[in-house]
PDB file of C-alpha atoms in Angstrom:
ATOM      1  CA  UNK A   1       0.000   0.000   0.000  1.00 69.00           C
ATOM      2  CA  UNK A   2       1.582   3.282  -1.119  1.00 73.00           C
ATOM      3  CA  UNK A   3       1.290   6.341   1.110  1.00 81.00           C
ATOM      4  CA  UNK A   4       0.076   9.339  -0.874  1.00 89.00           C
ATOM      5  CA  UNK A   5       2.180  12.486  -0.826  1.00 97.00           C
ATOM      6  CA  UNK A   6      -0.401  14.637  -2.581  1.00 96.00           C
ATOM      7  CA  UNK A   7      -2.351  16.834  -0.135  1.00 96.00           C
ATOM      8  CA  UNK A   8      -0.150  15.723   2.768  1.00 98.00           C
ATOM      9  CA  UNK A   9       1.486  18.390   4.935  1.00 99.00           C
ATOM     10  CA  UNK A  10       5.203  18.316   5.751  1.00 99.00           C
ATOM     11  CA  UNK A  11       7.645  20.403   7.732  1.00 99.00           C
ATOM     12  CA  UNK A  12      11.065  20.483   6.061  1.00 98.00           C
ATOM     13  CA  UNK A  13      13.891  21.810   8.213  1.00 98.00           C
ATOM     14  CA  UNK A  14      16.959  23.189   6.494  1.00 96.00           C
ATOM     15  CA  UNK A  15      14.664  23.810   3.542  1.00 94.00           C
ATOM     16  CA  UNK A  16      16.406  26.968   2.399  1.00 90.00           C
ATOM     17  CA  UNK A  17      19.234  25.231   0.553  1.00 90.00           C
ATOM     18  CA  UNK A  18      20.906  21.927  -0.260  1.00 92.00           C
ATOM     19  CA  UNK A  19      19.197  18.658   0.635  1.00 96.00           C
ATOM     20  CA  UNK A  20      16.323  20.370   2.411  1.00 96.00           C
ATOM     21  CA  UNK A  21      15.536  22.657  -0.495  1.00 95.00           C
ATOM     22  CA  UNK A  22      15.556  19.762  -2.964  1.00 96.00           C
ATOM     23  CA  UNK A  23      13.304  17.757  -0.642  1.00 98.00           C
ATOM     24  CA  UNK A  24      10.840  20.610  -0.218  1.00 97.00           C
ATOM     25  CA  UNK A  25      10.664  21.249  -3.957  1.00 96.00           C
ATOM     26  CA  UNK A  26      10.047  17.587  -4.778  1.00 98.00           C
ATOM     27  CA  UNK A  27       7.290  17.283  -2.179  1.00 98.00           C
ATOM     28  CA  UNK A  28       5.673  20.459  -3.487  1.00 97.00           C
ATOM     29  CA  UNK A  29       5.904  19.169  -7.048  1.00 96.00           C
ATOM     30  CA  UNK A  30       4.175  15.978  -5.873  1.00 97.00           C
ATOM     31  CA  UNK A  31       1.261  18.052  -4.590  1.00 97.00           C
ATOM     32  CA  UNK A  32       2.129  18.257  -0.902  1.00 98.00           C
ATOM     33  CA  UNK A  33       1.841  21.367   1.217  1.00 98.00           C
ATOM     34  CA  UNK A  34       5.106  22.284   2.866  1.00 98.00           C
ATOM     35  CA  UNK A  35       6.431  24.509   5.623  1.00 98.00           C
ATOM     36  CA  UNK A  36      10.046  25.379   4.900  1.00 97.00           C
ATOM     37  CA  UNK A  37      11.926  26.040   8.135  1.00 97.00           C
ATOM     38  CA  UNK A  38      15.377  27.536   7.707  1.00 96.00           C
ATOM     39  CA  UNK A  39      17.868  29.967   9.179  1.00 92.00           C
ATOM     40  CA  UNK A  40      17.677  31.848   5.894  1.00 83.00           C
ATOM     41  CA  UNK A  41      14.636  33.368   4.206  1.00 74.00           C
ATOM     42  CA  UNK A  42      13.329  31.099   1.446  1.00 73.00           C
ATOM     43  CA  UNK A  43      12.385  32.664  -1.883  1.00 72.00           C
ATOM     44  CA  UNK A  44       9.150  30.905  -2.730  1.00 73.00           C
ATOM     45  CA  UNK A  45       8.376  29.903  -6.310  1.00 78.00           C
ATOM     46  CA  UNK A  46       5.275  27.828  -5.548  1.00 80.00           C
ATOM     47  CA  UNK A  47       1.670  28.972  -4.992  1.00 80.00           C
ATOM     48  CA  UNK A  48       1.125  30.807  -1.706  1.00 84.00           C
ATOM     49  CA  UNK A  49      -1.543  28.352  -0.581  1.00 90.00           C
ATOM     50  CA  UNK A  50       0.889  25.433  -0.968  1.00 96.00           C
ATOM     51  CA  UNK A  51       3.987  26.623   0.877  1.00 96.00           C
ATOM     52  CA  UNK A  52       4.892  28.507   4.044  1.00 96.00           C
ATOM     53  CA  UNK A  53       8.341  29.857   4.898  1.00 95.00           C
ATOM     54  CA  UNK A  54       9.373  30.219   8.544  1.00 96.00           C
ATOM     55  CA  UNK A  55      12.764  31.544   9.598  1.00 96.00           C
ATOM     56  CA  UNK A  56      14.333  30.050  12.712  1.00 98.00           C
ATOM     57  CA  UNK A  57      16.893  27.798  14.369  1.00 98.00           C
ATOM     58  CA  UNK A  58      16.282  24.085  15.022  1.00 98.00           C
ATOM     59  CA  UNK A  59      18.023  24.440  18.393  1.00 98.00           C
ATOM     60  CA  UNK A  60      15.419  26.924  19.600  1.00 98.00           C
ATOM     61  CA  UNK A  61      12.328  25.466  21.261  1.00 99.00           C
ATOM     62  CA  UNK A  62      10.352  28.648  20.630  1.00 99.00           C
ATOM     63  CA  UNK A  63      11.370  28.801  16.949  1.00 99.00           C
ATOM     64  CA  UNK A  64      10.379  25.194  16.282  1.00 99.00           C
ATOM     65  CA  UNK A  65       7.095  25.583  18.169  1.00 99.00           C
ATOM     66  CA  UNK A  66       6.357  28.704  16.127  1.00 98.00           C
ATOM     67  CA  UNK A  67       6.966  26.805  12.871  1.00 98.00           C
ATOM     68  CA  UNK A  68       4.736  23.926  13.953  1.00 99.00           C
ATOM     69  CA  UNK A  69       1.918  26.209  15.081  1.00 99.00           C
ATOM     70  CA  UNK A  70       2.156  28.220  11.870  1.00 98.00           C
ATOM     71  CA  UNK A  71       1.883  24.965   9.913  1.00 99.00           C
ATOM     72  CA  UNK A  72      -1.304  23.986  11.729  1.00 99.00           C
ATOM     73  CA  UNK A  73      -2.782  27.455  11.338  1.00 98.00           C
ATOM     74  CA  UNK A  74      -2.132  27.525   7.596  1.00 98.00           C
ATOM     75  CA  UNK A  75      -2.651  23.896   6.583  1.00 98.00           C
ATOM     76  CA  UNK A  76      -4.705  22.414   9.424  1.00 98.00           C
ATOM     77  CA  UNK A  77      -2.507  19.385  10.126  1.00 98.00           C
ATOM     78  CA  UNK A  78       0.999  17.901  10.044  1.00 99.00           C
ATOM     79  CA  UNK A  79       1.668  14.548   8.363  1.00 99.00           C
ATOM     80  CA  UNK A  80       5.439  14.399   8.459  1.00 99.00           C
ATOM     81  CA  UNK A  81       8.760  16.023   9.299  1.00 99.00           C
ATOM     82  CA  UNK A  82      11.716  15.886   6.948  1.00 99.00           C
ATOM     83  CA  UNK A  83      14.563  16.982   9.203  1.00 99.00           C
ATOM     84  CA  UNK A  84      17.402  18.041   6.907  1.00 98.00           C
ATOM     85  CA  UNK A  85      18.983  20.860   8.933  1.00 96.00           C
ATOM     86  CA  UNK A  86      22.598  20.335   9.922  1.00 95.00           C
ATOM     87  CA  UNK A  87      26.118  21.743   9.772  1.00 93.00           C
ATOM     88  CA  UNK A  88      29.516  20.512   8.610  1.00 87.00           C
ATOM     89  CA  UNK A  89      32.530  22.681   9.423  1.00 83.00           C
ATOM     90  CA  UNK A  90      36.267  22.775   8.992  1.00 77.00           C
ATOM     91  CA  UNK A  91      38.183  22.541  12.266  1.00 79.00           C
ATOM     92  CA  UNK A  92      36.039  19.648  13.504  1.00 86.00           C
ATOM     93  CA  UNK A  93      38.657  17.920  15.639  1.00 87.00           C
ATOM     94  CA  UNK A  94      39.158  17.086  19.296  1.00 88.00           C
ATOM     95  CA  UNK A  95      42.917  17.323  18.914  1.00 90.00           C
ATOM     96  CA  UNK A  96      44.943  19.135  16.256  1.00 88.00           C
ATOM     97  CA  UNK A  97      47.797  16.916  15.114  1.00 89.00           C
ATOM     98  CA  UNK A  98      49.766  19.851  13.666  1.00 89.00           C
ATOM     99  CA  UNK A  99      49.628  22.196  16.657  1.00 92.00           C
ATOM    100  CA  UNK A 100      49.362  19.404  19.249  1.00 93.00           C
ATOM    101  CA  UNK A 101      46.583  21.415  20.887  1.00 93.00           C
ATOM    102  CA  UNK A 102      42.936  20.687  21.748  1.00 93.00           C
ATOM    103  CA  UNK A 103      40.355  21.384  19.079  1.00 91.00           C
ATOM    104  CA  UNK A 104      38.173  24.491  18.967  1.00 92.00           C
ATOM    105  CA  UNK A 105      35.416  23.933  21.530  1.00 94.00           C
ATOM    106  CA  UNK A 106      33.159  26.530  19.889  1.00 95.00           C
ATOM    107  CA  UNK A 107      33.234  24.647  16.582  1.00 92.00           C
ATOM    108  CA  UNK A 108      32.613  21.298  18.283  1.00 95.00           C
ATOM    109  CA  UNK A 109      29.714  22.681  20.309  1.00 96.00           C
ATOM    110  CA  UNK A 110      28.054  24.321  17.307  1.00 96.00           C
ATOM    111  CA  UNK A 111      28.164  21.072  15.328  1.00 96.00           C
ATOM    112  CA  UNK A 112      26.815  18.874  18.119  1.00 97.00           C
ATOM    113  CA  UNK A 113      24.086  21.272  19.243  1.00 98.00           C
ATOM    114  CA  UNK A 114      22.856  21.920  15.705  1.00 97.00           C
ATOM    115  CA  UNK A 115      23.032  18.364  14.399  1.00 98.00           C
ATOM    116  CA  UNK A 116      22.105  16.310  17.450  1.00 98.00           C
ATOM    117  CA  UNK A 117      20.224  18.574  19.854  1.00 98.00           C
ATOM    118  CA  UNK A 118      18.457  20.198  16.910  1.00 98.00           C
ATOM    119  CA  UNK A 119      17.252  16.750  15.849  1.00 99.00           C
ATOM    120  CA  UNK A 120      16.115  15.940  19.392  1.00 98.00           C
ATOM    121  CA  UNK A 121      14.280  19.254  19.544  1.00 99.00           C
ATOM    122  CA  UNK A 122      12.439  18.995  16.226  1.00 99.00           C
ATOM    123  CA  UNK A 123      11.509  15.335  16.715  1.00 99.00           C
ATOM    124  CA  UNK A 124      10.163  15.717  20.244  1.00 99.00           C
ATOM    125  CA  UNK A 125       8.109  18.816  19.473  1.00 99.00           C
ATOM    126  CA  UNK A 126       6.564  17.416  16.280  1.00 99.00           C
ATOM    127  CA  UNK A 127       5.317  14.103  17.693  1.00 99.00           C
ATOM    128  CA  UNK A 128       2.238  15.444  19.544  1.00 99.00           C
ATOM    129  CA  UNK A 129       0.918  16.980  16.321  1.00 99.00           C
ATOM    130  CA  UNK A 130       0.754  13.556  14.666  1.00 99.00           C
ATOM    131  CA  UNK A 131      -1.429  12.103  17.397  1.00 98.00           C
ATOM    132  CA  UNK A 132      -4.484  14.105  16.333  1.00 96.00           C
ATOM    133  CA  UNK A 133      -4.330  12.752  12.763  1.00 98.00           C
ATOM    134  CA  UNK A 134      -6.729  10.129  11.519  1.00 97.00           C
ATOM    135  CA  UNK A 135      -4.727   6.956  10.738  1.00 96.00           C
ATOM    136  CA  UNK A 136      -4.433   5.935   7.101  1.00 95.00           C
ATOM    137  CA  UNK A 137      -5.204   2.432   5.808  1.00 93.00           C
ATOM    138  CA  UNK A 138      -1.947   1.128   7.312  1.00 94.00           C
ATOM    139  CA  UNK A 139      -2.640   2.816  10.634  1.00 96.00           C
ATOM    140  CA  UNK A 140      -0.016   5.502  10.057  1.00 98.00           C
ATOM    141  CA  UNK A 141      -0.459   8.891  11.686  1.00 98.00           C
ATOM    142  CA  UNK A 142       2.892  10.471  10.897  1.00 99.00           C
ATOM    143  CA  UNK A 143       6.440  10.053   9.675  1.00 99.00           C
ATOM    144  CA  UNK A 144       9.813  11.536  10.602  1.00 99.00           C
ATOM    145  CA  UNK A 145      12.835  11.243   8.313  1.00 99.00           C
ATOM    146  CA  UNK A 146      16.075  12.461   9.865  1.00 99.00           C
ATOM    147  CA  UNK A 147      19.300  13.195   8.003  1.00 98.00           C
ATOM    148  CA  UNK A 148      22.290  11.223   9.258  1.00 98.00           C
ATOM    149  CA  UNK A 149      25.397  10.391   7.209  1.00 94.00           C
ATOM    150  CA  UNK A 150      27.658   7.561   6.133  1.00 91.00           C
ATOM    151  CA  UNK A 151      30.080   9.027   8.671  1.00 90.00           C
ATOM    152  CA  UNK A 152      27.577   8.005  11.323  1.00 93.00           C
ATOM    153  CA  UNK A 153      28.209   4.397  10.285  1.00 92.00           C
ATOM    154  CA  UNK A 154      31.933   4.801   9.514  1.00 89.00           C
ATOM    155  CA  UNK A 155      33.317   7.790  11.480  1.00 89.00           C
ATOM    156  CA  UNK A 156      35.755  10.229   9.881  1.00 84.00           C
ATOM    157  CA  UNK A 157      38.803  11.133  11.974  1.00 84.00           C
ATOM    158  CA  UNK A 158      38.799  14.550  10.278  1.00 82.00           C
ATOM    159  CA  UNK A 159      35.213  15.257  11.382  1.00 89.00           C
ATOM    160  CA  UNK A 160      34.865  13.930  14.915  1.00 93.00           C
ATOM    161  CA  UNK A 161      31.917  15.990  16.169  1.00 94.00           C
ATOM    162  CA  UNK A 162      30.058  15.628  12.873  1.00 94.00           C
ATOM    163  CA  UNK A 163      30.542  11.847  12.820  1.00 95.00           C
ATOM    164  CA  UNK A 164      29.533  11.543  16.469  1.00 97.00           C
ATOM    165  CA  UNK A 165      26.395  13.626  15.983  1.00 98.00           C
ATOM    166  CA  UNK A 166      25.355  11.620  12.931  1.00 97.00           C
ATOM    167  CA  UNK A 167      25.931   8.285  14.679  1.00 98.00           C
ATOM    168  CA  UNK A 168      23.709   9.519  17.483  1.00 98.00           C
ATOM    169  CA  UNK A 169      20.986  10.470  14.987  1.00 98.00           C
ATOM    170  CA  UNK A 170      21.034   6.911  13.633  1.00 98.00           C
ATOM    171  CA  UNK A 171      20.577   5.562  17.155  1.00 98.00           C
ATOM    172  CA  UNK A 172      17.909   8.118  17.977  1.00 98.00           C
ATOM    173  CA  UNK A 173      15.894   7.313  14.856  1.00 99.00           C
ATOM    174  CA  UNK A 174      15.890   3.576  15.556  1.00 98.00           C
ATOM    175  CA  UNK A 175      15.021   3.975  19.238  1.00 98.00           C
ATOM    176  CA  UNK A 176      12.250   6.443  18.453  1.00 99.00           C
ATOM    177  CA  UNK A 177      10.816   4.198  15.730  1.00 99.00           C
ATOM    178  CA  UNK A 178      10.472   1.369  18.249  1.00 98.00           C
ATOM    179  CA  UNK A 179       8.943   3.634  20.864  1.00 98.00           C
ATOM    180  CA  UNK A 180       6.396   5.231  18.511  1.00 99.00           C
ATOM    181  CA  UNK A 181       5.392   2.137  16.544  1.00 97.00           C
ATOM    182  CA  UNK A 182       2.280   1.577  18.659  1.00 97.00           C
ATOM    183  CA  UNK A 183       1.218   5.155  17.917  1.00 98.00           C
ATOM    184  CA  UNK A 184       1.378   4.699  14.153  1.00 98.00           C
ATOM    185  CA  UNK A 185       4.423   6.913  13.650  1.00 99.00           C
ATOM    186  CA  UNK A 186       7.346   5.849  11.481  1.00 99.00           C
ATOM    187  CA  UNK A 187      10.893   7.130  11.995  1.00 99.00           C
ATOM    188  CA  UNK A 188      13.733   6.677   9.518  1.00 99.00           C
ATOM    189  CA  UNK A 189      17.068   8.259   8.783  1.00 99.00           C
ATOM    190  CA  UNK A 190      18.862   8.693   5.471  1.00 98.00           C
ATOM    191  CA  UNK A 191      22.654   8.341   5.555  1.00 97.00           C
ATOM    192  CA  UNK A 192      24.082  10.085   2.484  1.00 94.00           C
ATOM    193  CA  UNK A 193      27.747  10.137   1.544  1.00 88.00           C
ATOM    194  CA  UNK A 194      29.373  13.117  -0.179  1.00 83.00           C
ATOM    195  CA  UNK A 195      26.689  15.532  -1.368  1.00 84.00           C
ATOM    196  CA  UNK A 196      26.913  18.333  -3.902  1.00 84.00           C
ATOM    197  CA  UNK A 197      25.570  21.033  -1.598  1.00 80.00           C
ATOM    198  CA  UNK A 198      26.722  24.571  -0.763  1.00 77.00           C
ATOM    199  CA  UNK A 199      27.457  23.547   2.845  1.00 72.00           C
ATOM    200  CA  UNK A 200      29.696  20.656   1.857  1.00 72.00           C
ATOM    201  CA  UNK A 201      31.610  22.586  -0.796  1.00 71.00           C
ATOM    202  CA  UNK A 202      31.997  25.606   1.477  1.00 69.00           C
ATOM    203  CA  UNK A 203      33.327  23.548   4.379  1.00 61.00           C
ATOM    204  CA  UNK A 204      35.599  21.220   2.482  1.00 60.00           C
ATOM    205  CA  UNK A 205      36.691  23.464  -0.387  1.00 50.00           C
ATOM    206  CA  UNK A 206      36.339  20.314  -2.416  1.00 48.00           C
ATOM    207  CA  UNK A 207      39.543  19.958  -4.477  1.00 46.00           C
ATOM    208  CA  UNK A 208      39.850  16.193  -4.351  1.00 52.00           C
ATOM    209  CA  UNK A 209      39.191  14.003  -7.358  1.00 48.00           C
ATOM    210  CA  UNK A 210      35.985  12.206  -6.478  1.00 53.00           C
ATOM    211  CA  UNK A 211      36.968   9.288  -8.698  1.00 48.00           C
ATOM    212  CA  UNK A 212      39.795   8.457  -6.290  1.00 53.00           C
ATOM    213  CA  UNK A 213      37.432   7.457  -3.500  1.00 63.00           C
ATOM    214  CA  UNK A 214      37.631   3.706  -3.041  1.00 62.00           C
ATOM    215  CA  UNK A 215      34.572   1.683  -4.079  1.00 70.00           C
ATOM    216  CA  UNK A 216      32.513   4.743  -5.046  1.00 76.00           C
ATOM    217  CA  UNK A 217      30.152   4.128  -7.965  1.00 82.00           C
ATOM    218  CA  UNK A 218      28.888   6.236  -9.596  1.00 85.00           C
ATOM    219  CA  UNK A 219      32.136   8.181  -9.123  1.00 76.00           C
ATOM    220  CA  UNK A 220      30.571  11.555  -8.339  1.00 80.00           C
ATOM    221  CA  UNK A 221      28.914  13.567  -5.608  1.00 84.00           C
ATOM    222  CA  UNK A 222      25.326  12.801  -4.641  1.00 86.00           C
ATOM    223  CA  UNK A 223      22.941  15.305  -6.179  1.00 94.00           C
ATOM    224  CA  UNK A 224      20.353  16.826  -3.802  1.00 95.00           C
ATOM    225  CA  UNK A 225      17.495  15.525  -5.972  1.00 97.00           C
ATOM    226  CA  UNK A 226      18.736  11.979  -5.293  1.00 97.00           C
ATOM    227  CA  UNK A 227      18.347  12.579  -1.576  1.00 98.00           C
ATOM    228  CA  UNK A 228      14.880  14.005  -2.197  1.00 98.00           C
ATOM    229  CA  UNK A 229      13.964  10.929  -4.246  1.00 98.00           C
ATOM    230  CA  UNK A 230      15.035   8.746  -1.307  1.00 98.00           C
ATOM    231  CA  UNK A 231      12.716  10.754   0.945  1.00 99.00           C
ATOM    232  CA  UNK A 232       9.861  10.206  -1.505  1.00 98.00           C
ATOM    233  CA  UNK A 233      10.581   6.467  -1.649  1.00 98.00           C
ATOM    234  CA  UNK A 234      10.570   6.154   2.136  1.00 98.00           C
ATOM    235  CA  UNK A 235       7.326   8.093   2.505  1.00 98.00           C
ATOM    236  CA  UNK A 236       5.630   5.905  -0.086  1.00 97.00           C
ATOM    237  CA  UNK A 237       6.894   2.591   1.370  1.00 97.00           C
ATOM    238  CA  UNK A 238       5.209   1.878   4.729  1.00 97.00           C
ATOM    239  CA  UNK A 239       7.464  -1.059   5.654  1.00 97.00           C
ATOM    240  CA  UNK A 240      10.511   1.200   5.751  1.00 98.00           C
ATOM    241  CA  UNK A 241      10.697   1.988   9.442  1.00 98.00           C
ATOM    242  CA  UNK A 242      13.411   2.097  12.082  1.00 98.00           C
ATOM    243  CA  UNK A 243      16.339   1.677   9.708  1.00 98.00           C
ATOM    244  CA  UNK A 244      19.109   3.773   8.211  1.00 98.00           C
ATOM    245  CA  UNK A 245      18.733   4.209   4.444  1.00 98.00           C
ATOM    246  CA  UNK A 246      22.274   4.325   3.070  1.00 96.00           C
ATOM    247  CA  UNK A 247      22.613   6.574   0.032  1.00 94.00           C
ATOM    248  CA  UNK A 248      26.316   6.306  -0.603  1.00 87.00           C
ATOM    249  CA  UNK A 249      27.340   4.628  -3.870  1.00 85.00           C
ATOM    250  CA  UNK A 250      29.086   1.936  -1.766  1.00 84.00           C
ATOM    251  CA  UNK A 251      31.408   4.560  -0.244  1.00 77.00           C
ATOM    252  CA  UNK A 252      32.040   2.687   2.990  1.00 66.00           C
ATOM    253  CA  UNK A 253      34.515   0.091   4.305  1.00 57.00           C
TER     254      UNK A 253
END
């Protein structure tokens, strides 16, 4: 039984650029109504009655509550959360091998609070809104899809806080899926590898030849639309629940 995206209502965090923007656009194209929640103002190209833009920070309880309430006020319900917000920064290290000094605590804290605590915050605040929904034919009342990473499965020594936060998101998504199963709420995470997004290119200054990565096929960066297509597939496939969907071109040990 395929879950219908058309006329469903979704909150997409990090929807102003990259994976979140691609996800929001695909859902809108499929006929969904979408609230785009982002630190940056989103320039809307879809009909006003189909999309809502809310500016805020996923770490802020008041900002997330405001986005959720605005969604209900405009669209009348919430069917799912596509949590794509996250950060990846240079200087993500506990110990600098060149200077033999501890890593920058401000950088580490920003990564962990945005990626992990932001995920906790959005997930916990969204759940009550699903409970008022009428269950579909499968008994589903809502769905959450979090964004993890292949580095959550295979940590990168050059991105310690990022890898740690993404591993925690994988664990969170599985634990939450088990807890919420009796309520008719699915929880998944998508673990992409190297993505062609402004955040990734800005942080890494990507000068490496992608073809040199071992086992990677196709030998290129993941396009944001491919992540969005994975979101669509998960939404439409009810038996996908409580697992980590690896979107990585076999880029793993």
